[in-house]
Amino acid sequence: MTEFQWQSDLIEVRDEADPIEVAYQKNWTDGLPVVPPTPERVSRMLAGTKRPPDEIIAQIPPKWGRATVERVAINAVMAGCKPEYMPVIIAAIEAMTDDAFSLHGVQVTTSLVSPLLIVNGPIRRELGINDSFNVFGQGWRSNATIGRAVRLVCTNIGGAFPGELDRATFGHSGKFTYCIGEGEEVSPWDPLHVDRGFQSSDSTVTVFAGASPRVIDDHGSNTAEGILDTICLNLAVPGIADGEIVIVMSPEHSKTVGDAGLTKREVQEYVHVHTKIDAAEDGKQSHHKPDEVIVMVAGGPAGRSTMAVSGWGSSTQAVTVAVAA
């Protein structure tokens, strides 16, 4: 046990009761079993950060619950995290509660968006965050549990329960967990956090209000223009939200584009120019301005594909925060 005074209520569970079932009865889960947050487990989780347990990181809408370090640690335990994940989780909470992100809207909208965490810098390797094979899928504890902890905070502290204040018409699997790393070592360009004003040696989390990822396959094009045209054709259609979009290029696609000498800025401008759709009043309008096109590299080394993650239009902006102890 730690020496501080616990802020949260301690719930006694009868010897014959199953604590996992108790968590279901208390509506603390995302539908999957959670790890029982015993005082011993929470104390170990708190050792992963230097921040005091009673510090309020943020208030989480729509119910504006106070996300103290202690309460975040409780949700991190339930998600299955290791203590060393705490700084990344805290940074993600700070990013998504920045006014520019508009978390209140993200929490209650009928849209299917959910906070997508993109981790950059040395912390990726330190924590074993996946940026390669199956990057949006299962198999990596750090990705799965960090993203899940943030989702549990949104629900348990923020009060965004599906069908109540979370009014998503469909939702998607990223509302269980949505956390990836960038494959910085295989990218022909500067990594995302450098684009956003940080040093390459910094560790950061970028939070983006993302819909479900959509695959864009192009196994036939051997030129940068061909690959980018395929990407743009998939984006220049009705029903794709305007505003920011994340384009996650596979190492194969990004190598072809990078070897052609195109900078990331030129890729952004190409997408801006070639994703024009009909607009009733102004003729052709582009879905995305260059600065709204977030380009990064991730995924396995084999496979000529790109993933596109649409956002929540102009209602939100991605936010990047440095990871601190």
Coordinates of C-alpha atoms in Angstrom, one line a residue:
M1 CA 0.0 0.0 0.0
T2 CA 1.1 3.6 -0.6
E3 CA 1.2 6.2 2.1
F4 CA -1.2 8.6 0.5
Q5 CA -4.9 8.9 1.3
W6 CA -7.0 7.0 -1.3
Q7 CA -9.4 9.3 -3.1
S8 CA -11.6 6.6 -4.6
D9 CA -14.0 4.4 -2.7
L10 CA -12.8 0.9 -1.7
I11 CA -15.5 -1.7 -2.6
E12 CA -15.4 -4.9 -0.6
V13 CA -16.1 -8.0 -2.5
R14 CA -17.4 -11.1 -0.7
D15 CA -15.1 -14.1 -0.8
E16 CA -17.6 -16.1 -2.8
A17 CA -18.1 -13.3 -5.4
D18 CA -16.2 -13.1 -8.7
P19 CA -14.6 -9.6 -8.9
I20 CA -14.7 -9.8 -12.7
E21 CA -18.5 -10.3 -12.5
V22 CA -18.7 -7.5 -10.0
A23 CA -17.1 -5.2 -12.5
Y24 CA -19.8 -6.1 -15.0
Q25 CA -22.5 -5.5 -12.5
K26 CA -21.0 -2.0 -11.7
N27 CA -20.8 -1.2 -15.5
W28 CA -17.1 -0.6 -15.4
T29 CA -16.2 -2.6 -18.5
D30 CA -16.1 -2.1 -22.2
G31 CA -17.9 -5.4 -22.7
L32 CA -14.7 -7.4 -22.1
P33 CA -13.5 -8.7 -18.8
V34 CA -11.3 -6.2 -16.8
V35 CA -8.5 -6.8 -14.3
P36 CA -9.8 -6.2 -10.8
P37 CA -8.3 -2.9 -9.6
T38 CA -7.2 -4.0 -6.1
P39 CA -5.3 -1.4 -4.0
E40 CA -2.1 -3.4 -4.5
R41 CA -2.4 -3.3 -8.3
V42 CA -3.3 0.4 -8.3
S43 CA -0.3 1.2 -6.1
R44 CA 2.0 -0.6 -8.5
M45 CA 0.4 1.3 -11.4
L46 CA 0.9 4.6 -9.7
A47 CA 4.6 3.8 -9.4
G48 CA 4.8 4.2 -13.2
T49 CA 4.5 8.0 -12.9
K50 CA 6.1 10.8 -10.8
R51 CA 2.8 12.7 -10.7
P52 CA 0.9 12.8 -7.4
P53 CA -2.1 10.5 -7.2
D54 CA -4.5 13.4 -6.3
E55 CA -3.4 15.6 -9.2
I56 CA -6.3 16.3 -11.6
I57 CA -5.1 15.7 -15.1
A58 CA -8.3 16.9 -16.7
Q59 CA -12.1 16.8 -16.4
I60 CA -13.6 14.3 -18.9
P61 CA -16.8 15.3 -20.7
P62 CA -19.7 14.8 -21.0
K63 CA -20.2 14.3 -17.3
W64 CA -16.9 16.2 -16.5
G65 CA -15.6 13.6 -14.1
R66 CA -12.2 14.4 -12.6
A67 CA -9.5 12.4 -14.1
T68 CA -7.0 12.3 -11.2
V69 CA -3.8 10.3 -11.6
E70 CA -5.3 7.8 -9.1
R71 CA -8.5 7.3 -11.2
V72 CA -6.5 7.0 -14.4
A73 CA -4.3 4.3 -12.7
I74 CA -7.5 2.4 -11.7
N75 CA -8.6 2.3 -15.3
A76 CA -5.1 1.4 -16.5
V77 CA -5.2 -1.6 -14.2
M78 CA -8.6 -2.6 -15.5
A79 CA -7.3 -2.3 -19.1
G80 CA -4.3 -4.6 -18.3
C81 CA -1.5 -2.0 -18.6
K82 CA 2.0 -2.1 -17.2
P83 CA 3.0 0.7 -14.8
E84 CA 5.5 2.1 -17.4
Y85 CA 2.5 2.8 -19.7
M86 CA 1.2 5.5 -17.4
P87 CA 3.1 8.5 -18.9
V88 CA 1.7 7.7 -22.4
I89 CA -1.8 7.4 -21.1
I90 CA -1.6 10.7 -19.2
A91 CA -0.2 12.4 -22.3
A92 CA -3.1 11.1 -24.4
I93 CA -5.6 12.3 -21.8
E94 CA -4.0 15.8 -21.9
A95 CA -4.1 15.8 -25.7
M96 CA -7.7 14.8 -26.0
T97 CA -8.9 17.3 -23.4
D98 CA -7.3 20.2 -25.3
D99 CA -10.0 22.5 -26.5
A100 CA -8.9 22.0 -30.1
F101 CA -9.8 18.3 -30.0
S102 CA -13.4 18.9 -28.8
L103 CA -13.7 15.8 -26.7
H104 CA -17.2 16.6 -25.6
G105 CA -18.4 16.4 -29.2
V106 CA -16.4 13.3 -29.9
Q107 CA -17.9 11.6 -26.9
V108 CA -21.6 12.3 -27.7
T109 CA -21.8 12.6 -31.5
T110 CA -23.8 10.1 -33.6
S111 CA -20.6 9.8 -35.7
L112 CA -18.4 6.7 -35.2
V113 CA -15.2 8.6 -34.3
S114 CA -13.0 7.6 -31.4
P115 CA -9.6 8.9 -30.1
L116 CA -6.9 7.4 -32.2
L117 CA -3.5 7.5 -30.4
I118 CA -0.3 7.8 -32.6
V119 CA 2.9 7.3 -30.6
N120 CA 6.2 8.7 -31.8
G121 CA 9.7 8.9 -30.5
P122 CA 11.9 6.7 -28.3
I123 CA 9.0 5.6 -26.1
R124 CA 7.8 3.4 -29.0
R125 CA 10.8 1.1 -28.6
E126 CA 10.9 1.4 -24.8
L127 CA 7.4 0.2 -24.4
G128 CA 7.2 -2.2 -27.4
I129 CA 4.5 -0.3 -29.2
N130 CA 3.8 -1.9 -32.6
D131 CA 4.2 0.1 -35.8
S132 CA 4.7 -2.8 -38.2
F133 CA 2.8 -6.0 -39.0
N134 CA -0.9 -5.8 -38.1
V135 CA -0.5 -2.3 -36.7
F136 CA -4.2 -1.7 -36.4
G137 CA -4.9 -5.2 -35.2
Q138 CA -4.4 -7.5 -32.2
G139 CA -1.2 -9.0 -30.7
W140 CA 0.6 -6.2 -28.8
R141 CA -0.1 -5.6 -25.1
S142 CA 1.1 -2.0 -25.2
N143 CA -1.0 -0.9 -28.1
A144 CA -4.1 -2.8 -26.9
T145 CA -4.0 -1.8 -23.3
I146 CA -2.9 1.8 -23.6
G147 CA -5.7 2.5 -26.1
R148 CA -8.2 0.5 -23.9
A149 CA -7.2 2.5 -20.8
V150 CA -8.0 5.8 -22.6
R151 CA -11.4 4.4 -23.7
L152 CA -12.2 3.2 -20.2
V153 CA -11.4 6.7 -18.9
C154 CA -13.7 8.2 -21.5
T155 CA -16.5 5.9 -20.3
N156 CA -15.9 5.4 -16.6
I157 CA -14.8 8.9 -15.8
G158 CA -16.4 10.8 -18.7
G159 CA -19.7 9.0 -18.5
A160 CA -20.0 8.3 -22.2
F161 CA -21.9 5.0 -22.0
P162 CA -23.2 3.7 -25.4
G163 CA -26.9 4.3 -25.8
E164 CA -26.9 6.9 -23.1
L165 CA -24.5 9.9 -23.6
D166 CA -22.5 8.1 -26.3
R167 CA -24.9 8.4 -29.2
A168 CA -22.8 6.8 -32.0
T169 CA -25.0 5.3 -34.7
F170 CA -22.6 2.6 -35.5
G171 CA -19.2 2.9 -33.7
H172 CA -16.3 0.7 -34.7
S173 CA -13.8 -1.6 -33.2
G174 CA -11.4 1.3 -32.4
K175 CA -13.8 2.2 -29.6
F176 CA -12.4 -0.8 -27.7
T177 CA -8.8 0.4 -28.3
Y178 CA -7.1 2.6 -31.0
C179 CA -3.4 3.0 -30.6
I180 CA -0.6 2.7 -33.1
G181 CA 3.0 3.7 -33.5
E182 CA 4.7 5.3 -36.5
G183 CA 7.4 3.3 -38.3
E184 CA 9.9 6.1 -38.2
E185 CA 12.8 4.0 -39.2
V186 CA 11.3 2.9 -42.5
S187 CA 9.8 6.3 -43.4
P188 CA 11.4 8.4 -46.2
W189 CA 10.3 11.5 -44.4
D190 CA 10.5 13.2 -41.0
P191 CA 8.2 11.5 -38.5
L192 CA 4.8 13.0 -37.5
H193 CA 5.9 14.6 -34.3
V194 CA 8.8 16.5 -36.0
D195 CA 6.2 17.8 -38.5
R196 CA 4.3 19.1 -35.5
G197 CA 7.2 21.0 -34.0
F198 CA 8.9 18.5 -31.7
Q199 CA 12.4 17.1 -31.8
S200 CA 13.0 13.6 -33.1
S201 CA 14.4 12.6 -29.7
D202 CA 11.1 13.6 -28.0
S203 CA 8.4 11.1 -27.2
T204 CA 4.9 12.2 -28.1
V205 CA 1.3 11.1 -28.4
T206 CA -0.9 12.6 -31.1
V207 CA -4.6 12.1 -30.6
F208 CA -6.9 12.2 -33.6
A209 CA -10.7 11.8 -33.7
G210 CA -10.7 8.9 -36.1
A211 CA -13.4 6.8 -37.9
S212 CA -12.6 3.2 -38.7
P213 CA -9.5 2.8 -40.9
R214 CA -10.2 2.0 -44.6
V215 CA -7.7 0.0 -46.7
I216 CA -6.6 1.4 -50.1
D217 CA -4.9 -1.4 -52.1
D218 CA -2.7 -0.6 -55.1
H219 CA -0.5 -3.6 -56.1
G220 CA -0.3 -2.5 -59.7
S221 CA 1.1 1.1 -59.7
N222 CA 4.9 1.3 -59.8
T223 CA 5.0 5.1 -59.7
A224 CA 4.4 7.7 -57.1
E225 CA 1.8 9.4 -59.2
G226 CA -0.1 6.1 -59.7
I227 CA -0.2 5.3 -56.0
L228 CA -1.3 8.8 -55.1
D229 CA -4.0 8.8 -57.7
T230 CA -5.4 5.6 -56.3
I231 CA -5.4 7.1 -52.8
C232 CA -7.1 10.3 -54.0
L233 CA -9.7 8.5 -56.0
N234 CA -10.7 6.7 -52.8
L235 CA -10.9 9.9 -50.9
A236 CA -12.7 12.1 -53.5
V237 CA -16.1 10.6 -52.9
P238 CA -19.2 11.8 -51.2
G239 CA -19.6 10.6 -47.6
I240 CA -15.9 11.1 -46.7
A241 CA -15.7 13.8 -44.0
D242 CA -13.8 17.0 -44.8
G243 CA -11.3 18.4 -42.5
E244 CA -8.3 16.5 -41.2
I245 CA -7.5 12.9 -42.4
V246 CA -4.7 10.5 -41.5
I247 CA -3.1 8.7 -44.4
V248 CA -1.0 5.8 -43.1
M249 CA 1.2 4.6 -46.0
S250 CA 2.8 1.2 -45.9
P251 CA 6.6 1.0 -46.1
E252 CA 6.2 -0.3 -49.7
H253 CA 3.9 2.6 -50.9
S254 CA 5.9 5.2 -49.0
K255 CA 9.2 4.0 -50.5
T256 CA 7.9 4.2 -54.0
V257 CA 6.7 7.8 -53.3
G258 CA 9.8 8.8 -51.4
D259 CA 12.2 7.3 -54.0
A260 CA 10.5 9.5 -56.6
G261 CA 11.8 12.5 -54.7
L262 CA 8.4 13.7 -53.4
T263 CA 8.5 15.5 -50.0
K264 CA 5.7 15.0 -47.5
R265 CA 4.5 18.5 -48.3
E266 CA 4.2 17.7 -51.9
V267 CA 2.2 14.6 -51.0
Q268 CA -0.2 16.8 -49.0
E269 CA -0.6 19.3 -51.8
Y270 CA -1.2 16.5 -54.3
V271 CA -4.0 15.1 -52.1
H272 CA -5.5 18.6 -51.8
V273 CA -5.5 19.2 -55.5
H274 CA -6.8 15.7 -56.5
T275 CA -9.6 15.2 -54.0
K276 CA -12.0 17.7 -55.4
I277 CA -15.7 16.9 -55.5
D278 CA -18.7 18.7 -56.9
A279 CA -20.2 21.4 -54.6
A280 CA -23.5 23.0 -55.4
E281 CA -22.4 26.6 -55.2
D282 CA -18.7 26.6 -55.8
G283 CA -18.2 24.0 -58.4
K284 CA -15.2 21.8 -57.5
Q285 CA -14.0 21.9 -53.9
S286 CA -11.3 19.9 -52.2
H287 CA -12.1 17.7 -49.3
H288 CA -8.9 18.4 -47.6
K289 CA -6.5 21.4 -47.3
P290 CA -2.8 20.5 -47.4
D291 CA -2.3 21.1 -43.7
E292 CA -5.3 18.8 -42.9
V293 CA -3.6 15.9 -44.6
I294 CA -1.7 14.0 -41.9
V295 CA 0.8 11.7 -43.6
M296 CA 2.7 9.0 -41.7
V297 CA 4.2 5.5 -42.3
A298 CA 3.3 2.3 -40.5
G299 CA 2.5 -1.3 -41.2
G300 CA 4.3 -4.5 -42.2
P301 CA 7.2 -4.4 -44.7
A302 CA 5.2 -6.5 -47.3
G303 CA 2.0 -5.2 -48.8
R304 CA 1.3 -2.4 -51.2
S305 CA -1.5 -0.7 -49.3
T306 CA -2.4 2.5 -47.6
M307 CA -4.8 3.0 -44.8
A308 CA -7.0 6.2 -44.6
V309 CA -8.6 7.3 -41.3
S310 CA -11.2 9.9 -41.8
G311 CA -11.9 12.4 -39.0
W312 CA -14.9 14.3 -37.7
G313 CA -14.8 17.2 -40.1
S314 CA -14.0 20.7 -39.0
S315 CA -15.3 20.1 -35.5
T316 CA -12.0 18.7 -34.3
Q317 CA -8.2 19.0 -34.7
A318 CA -5.5 16.5 -33.9
V319 CA -3.4 17.4 -30.8
T320 CA 0.1 16.3 -30.0
V321 CA 1.5 16.3 -26.5
A322 CA 5.0 15.3 -25.2
V323 CA 5.2 12.3 -22.9
A324 CA 6.7 13.2 -19.5
A325 CA 7.4 11.1 -16.5

